[in-house]
Amino acid sequence: MRIGIVKERRDHERRVAATPETVKRYKAMGLEPLVERGAGIAAAIGDEAYEGAGARLVDGPEEALACDILLKVQRPTDDETARLRSGQLLIGMLDPYMNREQVEAYAEKGLTAFAMELLPRTTRAQAMDVLSSQANLAGYRAMVEAMAAYSRVLPMMMTAAGTVTPAKVFVIGAGVAGLQAIATAKRMGAVVTATDVRPAAKEEIESLGAKFVGFIPKDAATAGGYARPLTPEEQAEQARIVAAHLESQDIVVTTAQIPGRKAPRIVTAAMVAAMKPGSVILDMAAESGGNVEGSRPGEMVEIGGVRILGARNLPSKLAPAASILYAKNLSNFVQLLVSKDGKLAIPFDDELVKGTLLTHDGKIVHPNFRPAS
Ligand code: NAD
């Protein structure tokens, strides 16, 4: 069975779905890895490294796209989807909630498509959890970019010329990315506060030495461990607390997400207007609707002296590190799908397969995407 890796062709994407290390793992599983020439170069992996690991290099995407298993970072382009054929496995971050028509196209094509973002967040799934591996790096990068846009310093500095006070950093949403943003700001010596709506997040914030600000609504965490949308009353209560806190903050990083929905709007234009000039806000949710009014993905807007940065594919900006972790996640997942002798043996009853399998045998099989009958 051949397993294909192509160069990612979507804008602003520098990551790659396999590394020389995972190519070796696929060989050990009895698979035959094919890598498009140049697939890893934006992630600092040269062709010769793949070749040295045992991959067959191919010119152009065609042959790799035709493999029994196709590994992707982002969902295929329309052009790539058109070239896929019935029975192929497609594995990647397929972003199905935002691209339902493409899910139908996978079914029509007869693809066995797995959306890695849908992986249940269980202990067993941790080694395959692409959301965690990428969000962790994104949270770090978000704080680095916010620091770079901030024209003062983070740590307290006591010098002969006087003392510089430490920056006040506020992180909204303390999931995987938010916790890493908090840890990064703490390492830089900032005074860090954070908020979230899940009770577990409060403890995690405090365990990093940051202070919790906000309130925890009743039953705000779903069974899957995610946050639920807040009621209008809860939103108003949160807005009151956040607005009062923002006025004194220097750097704000927002990470709040609700899976399958538009990101909650937490920082309004009025709150931005009340912040100090020179403050910086980085909206990590800019691509999924934005936590901050006025943020735009990939851009910096300045309103009343407050800089608002809209994040766009932060893991791609750390492509070498992000690819190593992502590729490892995928290889752990592929291991689940092949038998000892390198044959396809998909355990359809496995909760990790059931959780991620979008389409199979010409049908949409995932309960969240099946058409209403
Ligand atoms: P996410 O990206 O879905 O959301 C980011 C954060 O925003 C979350 O902490 C969420 O609670 C918060 N949020 C949502 N709405 C908010 C609002 N209105 N105000 C403030 N904060 C809001 O989250 P994630 O980082 O993917 O983590 C989701 C869950 O998965 C967490 O419970 C995490 O601990 C869990 N998890 C478990 C494992 C595991 O292996 N067991 C691994 C990774 C993550």
Coordinates of C-alpha atoms and ligand atoms in Angstrom, one line a residue:
M1 CA 0.0 0.0 0.0
R2 CA 1.3 3.4 -1.0
I3 CA 1.1 6.4 1.2
G4 CA 1.4 9.8 -0.4
I5 CA 2.6 13.2 0.8
V6 CA 2.1 16.3 -1.4
K7 CA 3.2 19.9 -1.1
E8 CA 0.5 21.9 0.6
R9 CA -0.9 24.3 -1.9
R10 CA -3.3 26.5 0.2
D11 CA -2.2 30.1 0.9
H12 CA -0.1 30.7 3.9
E13 CA 0.5 27.0 4.6
R14 CA 4.1 26.0 5.1
R15 CA 3.6 22.7 7.1
V16 CA 4.0 19.2 5.7
A17 CA 2.1 16.0 6.7
A18 CA 5.1 13.7 7.0
T19 CA 8.7 14.0 8.1
P20 CA 11.7 11.7 7.5
E21 CA 11.1 10.2 10.9
T22 CA 7.5 9.3 10.1
V23 CA 8.5 8.1 6.6
K24 CA 10.7 5.6 8.4
R25 CA 7.7 4.6 10.6
Y26 CA 5.5 4.1 7.6
K27 CA 8.2 1.9 6.0
A28 CA 8.4 -0.1 9.2
M29 CA 4.6 -0.5 9.0
G30 CA 5.0 -2.1 5.6
L31 CA 3.8 0.9 3.6
E32 CA 5.5 2.5 0.6
P33 CA 5.8 6.3 1.1
L34 CA 5.8 8.6 -1.9
V35 CA 6.8 12.2 -1.4
E36 CA 6.3 15.0 -3.9
R37 CA 9.6 16.8 -4.5
G38 CA 9.8 20.0 -2.5
A39 CA 6.9 19.0 -0.2
G40 CA 8.9 19.7 3.0
I41 CA 11.1 22.6 1.9
A42 CA 8.9 25.3 3.5
A43 CA 9.1 23.3 6.8
A44 CA 12.9 23.1 6.4
I45 CA 12.9 19.5 5.3
G46 CA 14.9 18.8 2.1
D47 CA 14.1 16.1 -0.4
E48 CA 17.3 14.2 0.3
A49 CA 16.2 13.8 4.0
Y50 CA 13.0 12.1 2.8
E51 CA 14.9 10.0 0.4
G52 CA 17.4 9.0 3.0
A53 CA 14.5 7.8 5.2
G54 CA 13.3 5.5 2.5
A55 CA 10.7 7.6 0.6
R56 CA 10.3 7.5 -3.2
L57 CA 10.5 11.1 -4.5
V58 CA 8.1 12.0 -7.3
D59 CA 7.9 15.0 -9.5
G60 CA 4.6 17.0 -9.2
P61 CA 1.6 16.0 -7.1
E62 CA -0.1 13.4 -9.4
E63 CA 1.4 10.2 -8.2
A64 CA 1.3 11.1 -4.5
L65 CA -2.4 12.2 -4.9
A66 CA -3.1 8.8 -6.4
C67 CA -1.8 6.8 -3.4
D68 CA -4.0 4.4 -1.3
I69 CA -3.5 6.7 1.7
L70 CA -3.2 10.5 1.2
L71 CA -1.8 12.5 4.1
K72 CA -2.6 16.2 4.1
V73 CA -2.2 19.1 6.5
Q74 CA -5.1 21.2 5.2
R75 CA -8.1 19.9 3.2
P76 CA -7.4 19.3 -0.4
T77 CA -8.0 22.1 -3.0
D78 CA -10.8 21.6 -5.5
D79 CA -8.2 20.7 -8.1
E80 CA -6.7 18.0 -5.8
T81 CA -10.1 16.7 -4.8
A82 CA -11.0 16.3 -8.5
R83 CA -8.0 14.0 -9.0
L84 CA -8.8 11.7 -6.1
R85 CA -10.5 8.3 -6.7
S86 CA -12.9 5.9 -5.0
G87 CA -11.5 3.8 -2.2
Q88 CA -8.6 6.2 -1.3
L89 CA -8.0 7.2 2.3
L90 CA -7.8 10.9 3.0
I91 CA -6.4 12.0 6.3
G92 CA -5.9 15.6 7.4
M93 CA -7.4 18.7 9.1
L94 CA -10.4 18.8 6.8
D95 CA -12.2 21.6 8.6
P96 CA -15.6 19.9 7.9
Y97 CA -17.9 22.3 9.9
M98 CA -16.8 25.2 7.6
N99 CA -16.8 23.1 4.4
R100 CA -19.9 20.9 4.4
E101 CA -20.1 20.8 0.6
Q102 CA -16.6 19.4 0.4
V103 CA -17.7 16.6 2.8
E104 CA -20.4 15.8 0.3
A105 CA -17.8 15.8 -2.4
Y106 CA -15.7 13.3 -0.5
A107 CA -18.7 11.0 -0.2
E108 CA -19.6 11.3 -3.9
K109 CA -16.0 10.5 -4.8
G110 CA -16.1 7.4 -2.6
L111 CA -13.3 8.5 -0.3
T112 CA -12.7 7.2 3.2
A113 CA -12.0 10.6 4.7
F114 CA -10.8 11.3 8.3
A115 CA -11.0 14.7 9.8
M116 CA -8.4 14.8 12.5
E117 CA -9.9 17.8 14.3
L118 CA -12.8 15.6 15.3
L119 CA -10.7 13.2 17.3
P120 CA -12.2 12.6 20.8
R121 CA -10.0 14.3 23.4
T122 CA -9.4 11.1 25.4
T123 CA -6.2 10.0 27.1
R124 CA -5.7 7.3 24.5
A125 CA -6.0 9.8 21.7
Q126 CA -3.4 12.2 23.1
A127 CA -0.6 11.0 20.8
M128 CA -2.8 11.7 17.7
D129 CA -4.3 14.9 18.9
V130 CA -3.5 17.4 16.2
L131 CA -5.6 20.2 17.8
S132 CA -3.4 20.0 20.9
S133 CA -0.1 19.8 19.2
Q134 CA -0.8 22.7 16.9
A135 CA -2.7 24.9 19.4
N136 CA 0.2 24.5 21.9
L137 CA 2.6 26.0 19.3
A138 CA 0.0 28.6 18.2
G139 CA -0.4 29.8 21.8
Y140 CA 3.3 30.3 22.1
R141 CA 3.6 32.1 18.8
A142 CA 0.6 34.3 19.6
M143 CA 2.3 35.6 22.7
V144 CA 5.6 36.1 20.8
E145 CA 3.8 38.2 18.1
A146 CA 1.9 40.2 20.7
M147 CA 5.1 41.0 22.5
A148 CA 6.8 42.0 19.3
A149 CA 3.9 44.5 18.6
Y150 CA 4.1 45.9 22.1
S151 CA 6.4 48.8 22.3
R152 CA 7.2 48.5 25.9
V153 CA 8.8 45.5 27.8
L154 CA 7.4 42.5 29.6
P155 CA 9.6 42.0 32.7
M156 CA 10.2 44.4 35.4
M157 CA 13.7 46.0 34.9
M158 CA 15.5 47.7 37.7
T159 CA 18.3 49.9 36.2
A160 CA 20.4 52.8 37.3
A161 CA 18.2 55.0 35.2
G162 CA 15.0 53.9 36.9
T163 CA 12.6 51.0 37.2
V164 CA 10.5 49.7 34.3
T165 CA 7.2 48.2 35.5
P166 CA 6.2 44.7 34.2
A167 CA 3.5 44.4 31.5
K168 CA 0.1 43.2 32.5
V169 CA -1.1 40.4 30.2
F170 CA -4.6 39.0 30.1
V171 CA -5.4 35.8 28.3
I172 CA -9.1 35.1 27.4
G173 CA -9.7 31.4 26.9
A174 CA -7.4 29.0 28.7
G175 CA -7.5 25.8 26.6
V176 CA -4.4 24.3 25.1
A177 CA -3.4 27.5 23.3
G178 CA -4.3 29.9 26.1
L179 CA -2.4 27.9 28.7
Q180 CA 0.8 28.0 26.5
A181 CA 0.3 31.8 26.0
I182 CA 0.1 32.2 29.8
A183 CA 3.2 30.1 30.3
T184 CA 5.1 32.1 27.7
A185 CA 4.1 35.5 29.2
K186 CA 5.0 34.2 32.7
R187 CA 8.5 33.2 31.4
M188 CA 8.9 36.7 30.2
G189 CA 8.2 38.1 33.6
A190 CA 4.7 39.7 32.9
V191 CA 2.0 39.9 35.4
V192 CA -0.6 37.5 34.0
T193 CA -4.3 37.1 34.5
A194 CA -6.7 34.9 32.5
T195 CA -10.3 33.9 32.2
D196 CA -12.3 30.9 30.9
V197 CA -15.8 29.5 31.5
R198 CA -14.8 25.9 32.3
P199 CA -14.2 25.1 36.0
A200 CA -11.1 23.0 35.2
A201 CA -9.5 25.9 33.3
K202 CA -9.6 28.1 36.5
E203 CA -7.4 25.5 38.3
E204 CA -5.1 25.2 35.3
I205 CA -4.6 29.0 35.1
E206 CA -3.7 29.1 38.8
S207 CA -1.3 26.2 38.5
L208 CA 0.7 28.3 36.0
G209 CA 1.0 31.1 38.6
A210 CA -1.5 33.4 36.8
K211 CA -4.6 34.9 38.5
F212 CA -8.1 33.9 37.4
V213 CA -10.4 36.8 36.6
G214 CA -14.1 36.2 35.7
F215 CA -16.9 33.9 36.5
I216 CA -17.7 30.3 35.8
P217 CA -21.2 29.8 34.6
K218 CA -23.1 26.7 35.7
D219 CA -22.5 23.6 33.5
A220 CA -20.3 25.6 31.1
A221 CA -18.3 22.5 30.1
T222 CA -19.9 19.9 27.8
A223 CA -19.3 16.2 28.2
G224 CA -16.6 16.4 25.5
G225 CA -14.7 18.9 27.7
Y226 CA -15.4 21.9 25.5
A227 CA -17.2 25.1 26.4
R228 CA -20.8 25.7 25.5
P229 CA -22.1 29.0 24.1
L230 CA -23.1 31.4 27.0
T231 CA -26.6 32.6 27.5
P232 CA -27.2 36.4 26.9
E233 CA -27.3 36.9 30.7
E234 CA -24.0 35.1 31.2
Q235 CA -22.5 37.0 28.3
A236 CA -23.5 40.3 29.9
E237 CA -22.0 39.2 33.2
Q238 CA -18.8 38.2 31.5
A239 CA -18.7 41.5 29.5
R240 CA -19.0 43.5 32.7
I241 CA -16.0 41.7 34.3
V242 CA -13.9 41.7 31.1
A243 CA -14.5 45.4 30.4
A244 CA -13.5 46.5 33.8
H245 CA -10.3 44.4 33.7
L246 CA -9.2 45.4 30.2
E247 CA -8.8 49.0 31.0
S248 CA -5.6 48.3 33.0
Q249 CA -4.1 45.6 30.6
D250 CA -1.2 46.0 28.2
I251 CA -1.4 42.8 26.2
V252 CA -4.5 40.7 25.6
V253 CA -4.5 37.4 23.8
T254 CA -7.9 35.9 23.0
T255 CA -8.3 32.2 22.2
A256 CA -12.0 31.4 22.9
Q257 CA -13.6 28.8 20.6
I258 CA -16.7 26.7 20.5
P259 CA -16.2 23.7 18.2
G260 CA -18.4 23.8 15.1
R261 CA -19.5 27.4 15.7
K262 CA -18.4 30.9 15.1
A263 CA -16.0 32.1 17.9
P264 CA -17.8 34.0 20.7
R265 CA -17.4 37.8 20.5
I266 CA -16.0 38.8 23.8
V267 CA -14.1 42.1 23.3
T268 CA -16.3 44.8 21.8
A269 CA -15.3 48.0 20.1
A270 CA -16.4 50.0 23.2
M271 CA -14.0 47.9 25.3
V272 CA -11.1 48.5 22.9
A273 CA -11.9 52.2 23.0
A274 CA -11.5 52.2 26.8
M275 CA -8.1 50.6 26.7
K276 CA -4.8 52.5 27.1
P277 CA -3.0 53.6 24.0
G278 CA 0.0 51.4 23.3
S279 CA -1.9 48.3 24.4
V280 CA -1.9 45.2 22.1
I281 CA -4.7 42.7 21.5
L282 CA -4.0 39.5 19.6
D283 CA -7.1 37.7 18.4
M284 CA -6.3 34.0 17.9
A285 CA -9.9 33.3 16.8
A286 CA -9.8 35.9 14.0
E287 CA -10.2 33.2 11.3
S288 CA -13.3 31.7 12.9
G289 CA -15.3 34.9 13.4
G290 CA -13.1 36.7 15.9
N291 CA -13.3 37.2 19.7
V292 CA -12.5 40.9 19.1
E293 CA -14.6 43.3 17.2
G294 CA -12.6 44.8 14.3
S295 CA -9.9 42.1 14.1
R296 CA -9.0 40.9 10.6
P297 CA -7.0 37.6 9.9
G298 CA -3.4 38.3 9.0
E299 CA -3.7 42.1 9.6
M300 CA -2.9 44.6 12.2
V301 CA -5.4 47.4 12.7
E302 CA -4.8 50.3 15.1
I303 CA -7.8 51.9 16.8
G304 CA -7.2 54.8 19.2
G305 CA -3.6 53.7 19.7
V306 CA -4.6 50.1 20.5
R307 CA -3.1 47.6 18.1
I308 CA -5.3 44.7 17.2
L309 CA -3.6 41.7 15.5
G310 CA -5.7 39.1 13.8
A311 CA -4.0 35.7 13.8
R312 CA -3.8 33.7 10.6
N313 CA -2.5 30.1 10.7
L314 CA 0.0 30.6 13.5
P315 CA 1.2 27.0 13.5
S316 CA 2.3 27.5 9.9
K317 CA 4.6 30.2 11.1
L318 CA 6.5 27.6 13.1
A319 CA 6.3 25.1 10.3
P320 CA 9.4 23.0 11.1
A321 CA 8.2 22.4 14.7
A322 CA 4.5 22.1 13.9
S323 CA 5.2 19.6 11.1
I324 CA 7.3 17.4 13.4
L325 CA 4.4 17.1 15.9
Y326 CA 1.6 17.0 13.3
A327 CA 3.4 14.3 11.2
K328 CA 3.9 12.2 14.4
N329 CA 0.2 12.6 15.3
L330 CA -0.8 11.3 11.8
S331 CA 1.6 8.4 12.0
N332 CA 0.2 7.3 15.3
F333 CA -3.3 7.5 13.7
V334 CA -2.3 5.5 10.6
Q335 CA -0.8 2.8 12.8
L336 CA -4.4 2.3 14.0
L337 CA -5.6 1.6 10.5
V338 CA -3.1 -0.9 9.2
S339 CA -2.4 -4.5 10.1
K340 CA 1.0 -5.9 11.0
D341 CA 1.7 -6.9 7.4
G342 CA 1.0 -3.4 6.1
K343 CA -2.6 -4.1 4.8
L344 CA -5.5 -1.8 5.4
A345 CA -7.5 -3.0 8.5
I346 CA -9.7 -0.1 9.6
P347 CA -11.3 -0.9 13.0
F348 CA -14.6 0.8 12.3
D349 CA -15.9 0.2 15.8
D350 CA -13.0 2.0 17.4
E351 CA -14.1 5.2 19.1
L352 CA -11.2 7.1 17.5
V353 CA -12.2 5.9 14.0
K354 CA -15.9 6.6 14.7
G355 CA -15.1 10.0 16.0
T356 CA -13.0 11.1 12.9
L357 CA -14.5 9.1 10.0
L358 CA -16.4 11.6 7.8
T359 CA -17.2 9.5 4.7
H360 CA -16.9 5.9 3.6
D361 CA -18.4 3.7 0.8
G362 CA -20.0 6.7 -0.9
K363 CA -21.8 8.0 2.2
I364 CA -21.4 10.6 4.9
V365 CA -21.1 8.4 7.9
H366 CA -20.2 10.9 10.7
P367 CA -23.3 11.7 12.8
N368 CA -22.6 15.4 12.9
F369 CA -22.6 15.7 9.1
R370 CA -25.1 13.0 7.9
P371 CA -27.9 14.7 6.0
A372 CA -31.2 14.8 8.0
S373 CA -33.4 11.9 6.8
Ligands
NAD1 P1 -10.9 25.3 22.3 O1 -9.9 25.7 21.3 O2 -12.2 24.7 21.9 O3 -11.3 26.7 23.1 C1 -10.3 27.5 23.7 C2 -10.8 27.9 25.1 O4 -11.8 28.9 25.0 C3 -11.4 26.7 25.9 O5 -10.6 26.6 27.1 C4 -12.8 27.2 26.1 O6 -13.3 26.8 27.4 C5 -12.7 28.7 26.1 N1 -13.9 29.4 25.8 C6 -14.9 29.1 25.0 N2 -15.9 30.1 25.1 C7 -15.5 31.0 26.0 C8 -16.0 32.2 26.5 N3 -17.2 32.6 26.1 N4 -15.3 32.9 27.4 C9 -14.1 32.4 27.8 N5 -13.5 31.3 27.4 C10 -14.2 30.6 26.5 O7 -10.3 24.5 23.5 P2 -9.1 23.4 23.5 O8 -7.9 24.1 23.8 O9 -9.2 22.6 22.2 O10 -9.5 22.5 24.7 C11 -10.8 21.9 24.8 C12 -10.9 20.9 25.9 O11 -10.2 19.7 25.5 C13 -10.3 21.4 27.2 O12 -11.2 20.9 28.2 C14 -9.0 20.6 27.3 O13 -8.6 20.5 28.6 C15 -9.4 19.4 26.7 N6 -8.2 18.6 26.2 C16 -8.1 17.3 26.6 C17 -7.0 16.6 26.2 C18 -6.9 15.2 26.7 O14 -6.1 14.5 26.2 N7 -7.6 14.7 27.6 C19 -6.1 17.1 25.3 C20 -6.3 18.4 24.9 C21 -7.4 19.1 25.3

